[in-house]
Every structure is written in structure tokens, then in C-alpha cells.
CSV table of C-alpha atoms and ligand atoms in Angstrom, one decimal:
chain,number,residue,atom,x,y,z
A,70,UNK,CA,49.2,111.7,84.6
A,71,UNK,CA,52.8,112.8,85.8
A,72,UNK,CA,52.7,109.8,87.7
A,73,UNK,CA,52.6,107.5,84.5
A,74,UNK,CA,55.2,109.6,82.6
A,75,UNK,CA,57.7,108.5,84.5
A,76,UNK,CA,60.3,109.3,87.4
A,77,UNK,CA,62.0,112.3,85.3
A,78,UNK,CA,58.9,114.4,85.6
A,79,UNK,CA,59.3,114.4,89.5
A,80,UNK,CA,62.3,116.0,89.6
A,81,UNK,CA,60.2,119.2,88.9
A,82,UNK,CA,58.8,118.9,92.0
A,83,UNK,CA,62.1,118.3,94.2
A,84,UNK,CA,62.4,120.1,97.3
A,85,UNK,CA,65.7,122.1,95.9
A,86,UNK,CA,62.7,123.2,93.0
A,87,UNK,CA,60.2,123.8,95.7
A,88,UNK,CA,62.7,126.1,98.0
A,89,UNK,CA,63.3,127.9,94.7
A,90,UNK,CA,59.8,128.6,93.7
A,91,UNK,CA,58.7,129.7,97.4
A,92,UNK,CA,61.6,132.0,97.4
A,93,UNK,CA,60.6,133.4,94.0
A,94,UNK,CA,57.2,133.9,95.4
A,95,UNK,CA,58.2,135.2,98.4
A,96,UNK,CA,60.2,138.1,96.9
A,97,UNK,CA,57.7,138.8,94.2
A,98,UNK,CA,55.1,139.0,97.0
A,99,UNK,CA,57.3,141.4,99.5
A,100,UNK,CA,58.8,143.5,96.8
A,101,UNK,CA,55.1,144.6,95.0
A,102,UNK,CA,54.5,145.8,99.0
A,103,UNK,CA,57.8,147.5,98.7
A,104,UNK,CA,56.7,149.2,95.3
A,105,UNK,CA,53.9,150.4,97.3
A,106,UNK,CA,55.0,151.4,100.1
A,107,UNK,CA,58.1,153.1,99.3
A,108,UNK,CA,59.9,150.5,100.1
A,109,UNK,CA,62.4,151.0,97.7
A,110,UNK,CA,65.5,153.5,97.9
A,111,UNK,CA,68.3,154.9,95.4
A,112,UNK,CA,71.8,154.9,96.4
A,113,UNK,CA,74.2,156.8,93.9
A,114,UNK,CA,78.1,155.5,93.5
A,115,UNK,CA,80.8,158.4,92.2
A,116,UNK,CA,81.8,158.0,89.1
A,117,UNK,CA,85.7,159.7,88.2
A,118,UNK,CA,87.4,160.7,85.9
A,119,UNK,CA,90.6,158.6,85.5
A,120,UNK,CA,93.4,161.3,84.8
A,121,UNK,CA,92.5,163.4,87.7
A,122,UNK,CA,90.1,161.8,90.2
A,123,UNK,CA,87.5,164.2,89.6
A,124,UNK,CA,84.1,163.3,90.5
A,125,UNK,CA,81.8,163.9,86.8
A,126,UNK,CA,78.2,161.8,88.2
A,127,UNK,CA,77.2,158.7,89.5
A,128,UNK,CA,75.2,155.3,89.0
A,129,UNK,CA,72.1,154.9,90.4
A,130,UNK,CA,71.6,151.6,92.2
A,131,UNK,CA,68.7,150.1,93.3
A,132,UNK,CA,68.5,149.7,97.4
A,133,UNK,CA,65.9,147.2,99.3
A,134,UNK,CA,65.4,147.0,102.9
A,135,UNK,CA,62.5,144.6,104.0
A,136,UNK,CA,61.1,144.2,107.1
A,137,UNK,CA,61.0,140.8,107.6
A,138,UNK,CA,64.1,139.7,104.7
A,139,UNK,CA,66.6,142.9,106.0
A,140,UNK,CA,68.5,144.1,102.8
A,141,UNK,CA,67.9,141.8,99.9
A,142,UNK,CA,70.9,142.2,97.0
A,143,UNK,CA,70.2,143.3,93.7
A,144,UNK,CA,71.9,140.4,92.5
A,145,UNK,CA,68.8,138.3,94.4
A,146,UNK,CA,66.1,140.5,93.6
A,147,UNK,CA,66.5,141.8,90.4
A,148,UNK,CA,66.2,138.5,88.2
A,149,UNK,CA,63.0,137.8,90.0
A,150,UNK,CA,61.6,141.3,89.1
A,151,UNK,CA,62.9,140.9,85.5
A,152,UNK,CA,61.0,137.4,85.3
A,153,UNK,CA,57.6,138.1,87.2
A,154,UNK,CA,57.6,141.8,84.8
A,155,UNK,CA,57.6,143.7,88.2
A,156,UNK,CA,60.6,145.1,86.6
A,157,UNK,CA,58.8,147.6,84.6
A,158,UNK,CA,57.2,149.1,87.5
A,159,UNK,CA,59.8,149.7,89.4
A,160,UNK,CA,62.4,150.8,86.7
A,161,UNK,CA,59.6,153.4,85.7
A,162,UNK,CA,60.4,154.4,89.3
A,163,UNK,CA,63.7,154.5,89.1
A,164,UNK,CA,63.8,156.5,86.1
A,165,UNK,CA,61.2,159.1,87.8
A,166,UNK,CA,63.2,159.2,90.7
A,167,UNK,CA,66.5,160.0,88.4
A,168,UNK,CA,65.1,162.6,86.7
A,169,UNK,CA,63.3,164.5,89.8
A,170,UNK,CA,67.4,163.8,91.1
A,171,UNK,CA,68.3,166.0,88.2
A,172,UNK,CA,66.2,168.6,88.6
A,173,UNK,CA,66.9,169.0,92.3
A,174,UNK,CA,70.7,169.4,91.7
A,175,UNK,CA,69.7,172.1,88.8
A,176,UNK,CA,68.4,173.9,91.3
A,177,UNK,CA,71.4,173.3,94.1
A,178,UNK,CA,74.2,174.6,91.5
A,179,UNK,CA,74.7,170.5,91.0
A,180,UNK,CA,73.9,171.3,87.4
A,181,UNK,CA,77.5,169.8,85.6
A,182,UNK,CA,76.7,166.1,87.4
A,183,UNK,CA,75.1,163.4,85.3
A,184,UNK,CA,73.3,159.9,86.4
A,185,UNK,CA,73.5,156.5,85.1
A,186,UNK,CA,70.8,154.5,85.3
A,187,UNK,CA,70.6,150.8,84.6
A,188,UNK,CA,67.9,149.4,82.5
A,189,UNK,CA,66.6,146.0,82.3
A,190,UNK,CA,66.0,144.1,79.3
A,191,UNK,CA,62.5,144.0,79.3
A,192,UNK,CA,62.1,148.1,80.0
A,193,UNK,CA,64.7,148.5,77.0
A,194,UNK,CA,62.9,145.8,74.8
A,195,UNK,CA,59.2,146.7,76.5
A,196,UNK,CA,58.3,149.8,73.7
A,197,UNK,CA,57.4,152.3,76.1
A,198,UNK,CA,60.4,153.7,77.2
A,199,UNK,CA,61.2,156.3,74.5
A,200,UNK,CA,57.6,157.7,75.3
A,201,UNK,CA,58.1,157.6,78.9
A,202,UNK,CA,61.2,159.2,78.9
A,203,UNK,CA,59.8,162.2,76.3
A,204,UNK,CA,57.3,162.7,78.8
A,205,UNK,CA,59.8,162.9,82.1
A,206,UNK,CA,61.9,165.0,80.2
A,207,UNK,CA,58.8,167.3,79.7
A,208,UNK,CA,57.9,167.4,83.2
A,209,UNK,CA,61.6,167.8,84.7
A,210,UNK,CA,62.7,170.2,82.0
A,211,UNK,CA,66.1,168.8,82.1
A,212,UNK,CA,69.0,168.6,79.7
A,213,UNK,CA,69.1,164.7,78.6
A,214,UNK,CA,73.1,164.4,78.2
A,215,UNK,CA,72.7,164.8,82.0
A,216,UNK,CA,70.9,161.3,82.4
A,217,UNK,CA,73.0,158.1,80.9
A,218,UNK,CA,71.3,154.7,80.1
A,219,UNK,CA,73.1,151.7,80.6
A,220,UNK,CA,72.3,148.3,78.5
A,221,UNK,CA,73.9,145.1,79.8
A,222,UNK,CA,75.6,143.8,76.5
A,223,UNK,CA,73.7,140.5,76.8
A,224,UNK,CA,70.2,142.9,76.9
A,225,UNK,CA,72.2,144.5,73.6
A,226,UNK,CA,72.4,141.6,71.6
A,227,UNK,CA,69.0,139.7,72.0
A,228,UNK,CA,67.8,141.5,69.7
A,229,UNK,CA,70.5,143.1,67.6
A,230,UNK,CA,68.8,145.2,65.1
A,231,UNK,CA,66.0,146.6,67.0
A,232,UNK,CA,68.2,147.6,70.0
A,233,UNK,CA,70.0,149.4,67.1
A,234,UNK,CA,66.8,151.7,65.8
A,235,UNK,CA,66.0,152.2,69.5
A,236,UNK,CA,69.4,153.2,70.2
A,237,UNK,CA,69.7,155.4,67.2
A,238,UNK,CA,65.8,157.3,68.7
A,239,UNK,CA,67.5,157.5,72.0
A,240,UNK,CA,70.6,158.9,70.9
A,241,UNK,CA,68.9,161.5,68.8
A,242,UNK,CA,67.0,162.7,71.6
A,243,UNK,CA,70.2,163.4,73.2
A,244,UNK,CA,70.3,161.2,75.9
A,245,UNK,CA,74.3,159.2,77.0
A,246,UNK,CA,74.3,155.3,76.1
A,247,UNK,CA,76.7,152.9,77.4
A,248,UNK,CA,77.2,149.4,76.9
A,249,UNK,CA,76.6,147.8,80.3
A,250,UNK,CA,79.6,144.7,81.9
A,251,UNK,CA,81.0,144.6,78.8
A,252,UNK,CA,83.1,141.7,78.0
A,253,UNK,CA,80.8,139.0,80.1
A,254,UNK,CA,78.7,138.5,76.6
A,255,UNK,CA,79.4,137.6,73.0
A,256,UNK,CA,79.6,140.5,71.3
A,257,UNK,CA,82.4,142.1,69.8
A,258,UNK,CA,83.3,146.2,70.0
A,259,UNK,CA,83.5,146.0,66.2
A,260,UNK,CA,80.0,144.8,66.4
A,261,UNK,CA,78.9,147.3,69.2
A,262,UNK,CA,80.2,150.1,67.0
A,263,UNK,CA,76.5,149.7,65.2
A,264,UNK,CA,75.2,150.9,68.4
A,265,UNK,CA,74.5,154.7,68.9
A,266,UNK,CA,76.8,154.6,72.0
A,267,UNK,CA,79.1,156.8,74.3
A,268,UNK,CA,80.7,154.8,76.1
A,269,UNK,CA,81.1,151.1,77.4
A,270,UNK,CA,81.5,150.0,80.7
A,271,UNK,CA,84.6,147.2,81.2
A,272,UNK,CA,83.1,144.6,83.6
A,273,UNK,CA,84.4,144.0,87.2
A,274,UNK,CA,85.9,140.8,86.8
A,275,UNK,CA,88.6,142.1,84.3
A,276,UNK,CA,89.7,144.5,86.7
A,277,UNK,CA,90.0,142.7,89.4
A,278,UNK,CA,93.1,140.8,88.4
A,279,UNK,CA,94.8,143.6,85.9
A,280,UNK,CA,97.7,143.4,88.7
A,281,UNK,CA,98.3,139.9,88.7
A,282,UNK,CA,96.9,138.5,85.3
A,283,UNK,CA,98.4,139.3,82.6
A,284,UNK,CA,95.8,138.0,80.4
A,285,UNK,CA,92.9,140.2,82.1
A,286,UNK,CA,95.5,143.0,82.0
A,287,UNK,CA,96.0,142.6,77.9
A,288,UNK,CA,92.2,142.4,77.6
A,289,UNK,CA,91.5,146.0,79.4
A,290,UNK,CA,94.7,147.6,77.5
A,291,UNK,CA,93.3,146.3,74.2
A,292,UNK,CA,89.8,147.3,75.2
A,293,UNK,CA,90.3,150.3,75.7
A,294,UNK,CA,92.8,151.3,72.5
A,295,UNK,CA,90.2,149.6,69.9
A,296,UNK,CA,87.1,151.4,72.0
A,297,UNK,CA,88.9,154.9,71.3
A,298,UNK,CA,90.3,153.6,67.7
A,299,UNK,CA,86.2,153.5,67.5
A,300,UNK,CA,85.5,156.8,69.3
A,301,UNK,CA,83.8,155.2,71.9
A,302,UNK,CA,85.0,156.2,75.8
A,303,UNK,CA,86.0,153.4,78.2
A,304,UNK,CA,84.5,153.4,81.8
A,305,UNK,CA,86.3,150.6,84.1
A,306,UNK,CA,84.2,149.0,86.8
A,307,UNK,CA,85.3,148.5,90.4
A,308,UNK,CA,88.4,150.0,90.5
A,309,UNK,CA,89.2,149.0,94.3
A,310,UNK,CA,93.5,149.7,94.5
A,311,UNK,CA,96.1,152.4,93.9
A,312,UNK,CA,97.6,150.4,91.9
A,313,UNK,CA,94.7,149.4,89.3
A,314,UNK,CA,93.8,152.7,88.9
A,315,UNK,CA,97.5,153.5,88.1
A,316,UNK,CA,97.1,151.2,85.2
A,317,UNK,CA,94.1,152.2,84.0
A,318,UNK,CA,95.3,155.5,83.9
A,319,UNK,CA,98.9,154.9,82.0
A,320,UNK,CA,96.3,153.0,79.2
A,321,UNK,CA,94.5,155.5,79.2
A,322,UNK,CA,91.4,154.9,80.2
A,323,UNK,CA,88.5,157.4,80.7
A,324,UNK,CA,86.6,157.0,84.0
A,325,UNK,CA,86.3,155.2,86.4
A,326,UNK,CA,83.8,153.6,89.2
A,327,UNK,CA,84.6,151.9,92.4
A,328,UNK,CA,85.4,151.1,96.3
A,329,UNK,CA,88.9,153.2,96.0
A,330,UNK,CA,86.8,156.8,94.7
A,331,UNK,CA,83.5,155.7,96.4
A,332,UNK,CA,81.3,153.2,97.8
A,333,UNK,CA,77.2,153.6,96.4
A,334,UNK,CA,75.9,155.8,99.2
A,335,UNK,CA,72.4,156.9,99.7
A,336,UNK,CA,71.6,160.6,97.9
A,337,UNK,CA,71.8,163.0,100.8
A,338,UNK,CA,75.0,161.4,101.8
A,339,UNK,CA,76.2,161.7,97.9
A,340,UNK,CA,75.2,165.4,98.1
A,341,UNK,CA,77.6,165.8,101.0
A,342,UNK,CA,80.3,163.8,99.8
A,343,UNK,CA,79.9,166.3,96.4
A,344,UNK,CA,80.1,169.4,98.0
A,345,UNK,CA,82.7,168.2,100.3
A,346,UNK,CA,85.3,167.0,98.4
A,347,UNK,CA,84.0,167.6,94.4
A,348,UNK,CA,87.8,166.1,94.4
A,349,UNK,CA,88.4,162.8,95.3
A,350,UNK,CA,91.7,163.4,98.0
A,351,UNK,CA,94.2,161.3,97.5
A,352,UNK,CA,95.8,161.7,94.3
B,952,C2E,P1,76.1,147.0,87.6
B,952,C2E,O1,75.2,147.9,86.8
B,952,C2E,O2,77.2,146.5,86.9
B,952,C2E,O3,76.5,147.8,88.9
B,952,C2E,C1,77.8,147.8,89.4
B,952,C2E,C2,77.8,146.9,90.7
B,952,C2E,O4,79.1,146.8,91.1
B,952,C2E,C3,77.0,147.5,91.8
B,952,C2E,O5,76.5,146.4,92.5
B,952,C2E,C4,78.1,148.1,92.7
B,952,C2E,O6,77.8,148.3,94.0
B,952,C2E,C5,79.2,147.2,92.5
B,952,C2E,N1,80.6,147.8,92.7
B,952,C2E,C6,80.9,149.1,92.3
B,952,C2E,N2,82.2,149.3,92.6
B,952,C2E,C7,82.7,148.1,93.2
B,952,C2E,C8,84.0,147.7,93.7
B,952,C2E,O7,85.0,148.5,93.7
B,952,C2E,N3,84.1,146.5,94.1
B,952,C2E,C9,83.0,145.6,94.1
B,952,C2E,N4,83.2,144.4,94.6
B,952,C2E,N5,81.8,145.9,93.7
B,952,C2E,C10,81.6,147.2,93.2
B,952,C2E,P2,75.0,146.3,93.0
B,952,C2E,O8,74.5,147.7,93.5
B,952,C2E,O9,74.9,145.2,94.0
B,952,C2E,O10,74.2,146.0,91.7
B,952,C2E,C11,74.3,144.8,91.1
B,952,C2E,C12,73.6,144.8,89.7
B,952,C2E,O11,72.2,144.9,89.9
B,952,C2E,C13,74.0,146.0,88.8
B,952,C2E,O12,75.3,145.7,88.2
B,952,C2E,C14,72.8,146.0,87.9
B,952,C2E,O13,73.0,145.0,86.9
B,952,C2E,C15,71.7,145.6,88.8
B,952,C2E,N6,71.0,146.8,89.2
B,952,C2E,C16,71.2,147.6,90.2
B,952,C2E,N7,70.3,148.6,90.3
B,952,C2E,C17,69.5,148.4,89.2
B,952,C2E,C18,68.3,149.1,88.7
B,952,C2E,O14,67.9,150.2,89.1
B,952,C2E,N8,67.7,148.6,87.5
B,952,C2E,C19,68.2,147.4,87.0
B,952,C2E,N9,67.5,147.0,85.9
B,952,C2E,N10,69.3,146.8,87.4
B,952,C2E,C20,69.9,147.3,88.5
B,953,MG,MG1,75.4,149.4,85.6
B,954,MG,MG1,78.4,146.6,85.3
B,955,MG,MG1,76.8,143.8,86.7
């Protein structure tokens, strides 16, 4: 029995365990309601390009509100949809949702945006997604260079070689691949240069610092030189000051994404924000 094997077996059972599983529970429980009920909601975040500020598309970004939690972060719900496999419903949603987004703005003269959308590592590894996405492409009639996936590297590299063959399908159906918080893994870009991919996404917490660290400021100019030495563009995450964005731009950088251009925003609001000022002011 546990009993008999010993005190180390109880620790499975402690209360911070307990508190952990309940929680678990709790969100799995609210967020298959949400599934149902509509519960879930995209909000979109500008992306630029560096040199002039101009707005080219946006991320999608997955929104919660629940009734009884309020707004639940990503960051909190996400891993417990990735574990419990509710992922794969709702990323099928979100991808549904980006591509009926695509088609709307076809039809508005929004045409010339594109959409990142982020894909979990079980969607990416689950072998429906090329299928699924054949079949939304079919019912949206949309060009695919106008939707971009995005693979965290640490998704990338679990399994190496077949993330490369499903890259390489993806790619030749014409679709925008970038390489997700790049520099949080193990990889190398050498390495990622295997992958079929546009661009790579230079994570947050090298940015943050580029003004005061020169070590996280070395990183992004080196970065982004042996990403273009590889023909690969560079896309720097949470660009929040004047005076990171001026660095990005003197290396050289390609886009960018952040607080300074534009916070995620829910769609109609993006629409706005789009037709309003297609330039980001400012500059
Ligand atoms: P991510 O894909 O790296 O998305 C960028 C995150 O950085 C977003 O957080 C965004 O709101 C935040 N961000 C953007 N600019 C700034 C800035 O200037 N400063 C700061 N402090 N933050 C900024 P968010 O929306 O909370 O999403 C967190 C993560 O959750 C995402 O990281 C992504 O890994 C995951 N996620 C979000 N939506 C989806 C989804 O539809 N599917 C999957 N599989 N994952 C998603
Ligand atoms: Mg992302
Ligand atoms: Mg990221
Ligand atoms: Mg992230």
C-alpha cells in the first residue's frame, strides 16, 4: 500500500500538490464550457516593419474571460490545455477563426495584411494539421502567404526531423513559418536553417535589456546578422521604448512587435486602429 512504501510517496499528496491538481481541474473543467459556449475571443497585436513603422499584420492571441475566474492568462491556461489535449480543439478554432479573419479583410480592401498564429506542440506534432489546413484553405479561398504559423523553438526541436518533413509540406503549400521565442531553447540558427522557415521571432527577454546589457544587446546584433547571413528575416518581440526600437533598427532588424507600435487589441478595435492610422505616428 502507499502507506507501507514509505513517507516519500506522501508527498504526492501534499496540499501544495492538491491546490495544483484542483486548479488544473478547475480550468480544464471551465475552459471545455468556454469552448462551448464561445467563451473564447481573439485579440490581434500589430506587427511593424522596423525601418518605417509601418503596420504589415498582426499575431493572433488567444483571449479568456470566465465568469466566475475573470480573465485567465495564456500563460495560466495554455499549459493546462496542452496537457489535458484540449489544445487541439481550441487551436482548430483558432485557426478557423484566422482564416474566416482573412477572408473578411479580402473582402474590406484589408487584403495586403497577414496573421500569425501560434501553434502548440501537440497541434504541430498531432498529424492533422496539414489536412486541416488544405481543407480551411479550400473553404476560405485565401492566399496562404497571408496566414503565418509560428513554432516555439522548444516545439521545433522535440522532434527534429519530422518537424523538418512537416515544415518542408507546409512550406510548399505556401504558407509563412517562423520560429517561435527564439533563443529561450537549445537550438542553434545553423541548426534551424534545416527548417523550411521565414523568419524567427527574437524572444522578449533579449530585448528587454538591449539598452542596458551589453551581453543581451551583442546576442540580438549577432542574431540578427547570422539570421540574414542565412536568409532568414528577424522579427524582435516586445519592443516597448524609443530607444530599443532605434537599435533594432541601426542592426537592422526586420520587424517588429510590441507595447511602443501596439498593445493585442480585440479585432474590431484592430480594424480601426488599421484604417486609422495604417502608419504607426510617431516616427
Ligand atoms: P508569444 O507567442 O511569444 O506571444 C507574445 C506575447 O508577448 C503575448 O503574450 C503578448 O501580449 C506579449 N507582448 C507583446 N508585446 C509585448 C511588450 O511590448 N511587452 C510585454 N511585456 N509583453 C508583450 P500573451 O498574449 O499573454 O501570450 C503568451 C503566450 O501564450 C504566447 O507567447 C503564446 O506562446 C501563447 N499563446 C497565446 N495565444 C495562443 C494560441 O492561440 N495558441 C497557442 N498554442 N498558444 C498561444
Ligand atoms: Mg507567438
Ligand atoms: Mg514569442
Ligand atoms: Mg512566449
Amino acid at each position: 500500500s502507499a502507506k507501507r512504501e514509505g513517507r516519500g510517496n506522501f508527498q504526492f499528496f501534499s496540499p501544495a500538490m492538491n491546490a495544483a491538481t484542483h486548479e488544473h481541474l478547475l480550468l480544464e473543467n471551465r475552459m471545455w464550457t468556454a469552448l462551448e459556449n464561445n467563451g473564447f475571443d481573439l485579440h490581434l497585436q500589430a506587427q511593424v516593419q522596423l525601418a518605417t513603422g509601418r503596420v504589415i499584420g498582426a499575431e493572433v492571441l488567444l483571449r479568456w474571460y470566465d465568469e466566475e475566474l475573470g480573465s485567465v492568462e495564456p500563460q495560466r491556461f495554455i499549459p493546462v490545455a496542452e496537457e489535458s489535449g484540449l489544445i487541439l480543439p481550441l487551436g482548430d478554432w483558432v485557426l478557423a477563426r484566422t482564416m474566416q479573419l482573412l477572408a473578411e479583410w479580402q473582402d474590406e480592401g484589408l487584403g495586403a495584411l497577414r496573421l500569425a498564429v501560434n501553434l502548440s506542440a501537440r497541434q504541430f506534432s498531432g498529424g492533422a494539421l496539414l489536412g486541416r489546413l488544405d481543407q480551411l484553405l479550400q473553404q476560405h479561398r485565401i492566399d496562404p502567404s497571408r496566414l503565418e504559423l509560428e513554432i516555439t523553438e522548444t516545439a521545433a526541436m522535440r522532434d527534429p526531423e519530422s518537424t523538418r518533413l512537416l515544415l518542408r509540406q507546409l512550406r510548399a503549400r505556401g504558407f509563412r513559418l517562423a520560429i517561435d521565442d527564439f533563443g529561450t531553447g537549445y537550438s542553434s540558427l545553423a541548426y534551424l536553417k534545416l527548417f523550411a522557415i521565414d523568419r524567427i521571432k527574437i524572444d522578449r527577454g533579449f530585448v528587454k535589456d538591449i539598452e542596458t546589457n551589453p551581453n543581451d544587446a551583442n546576442i540580438v546584433a549577432a542574431t540578427i546578422s547570422l539570421a540574414h547571413s542565412l536568409g532568414l528575416a528577424v522579427v524582435a518581440e516586445g519592443v516597448e521604448t524609443h530607444a530599443q526600437w532605434g537599435f533594432l533598427r541601426e542592426k537592422r532588424g526586420d520587424e517588429a512587435q510590441g507595447f511602443l507600435f501596439a498593445r493585442p487589441m480585440p479585432e474590431a478595435q484592430f480594424r480601426d486602429f488599421i484604417r486609422e492610422r495604417a502608419q504607426v505616428p510617431g516616427m
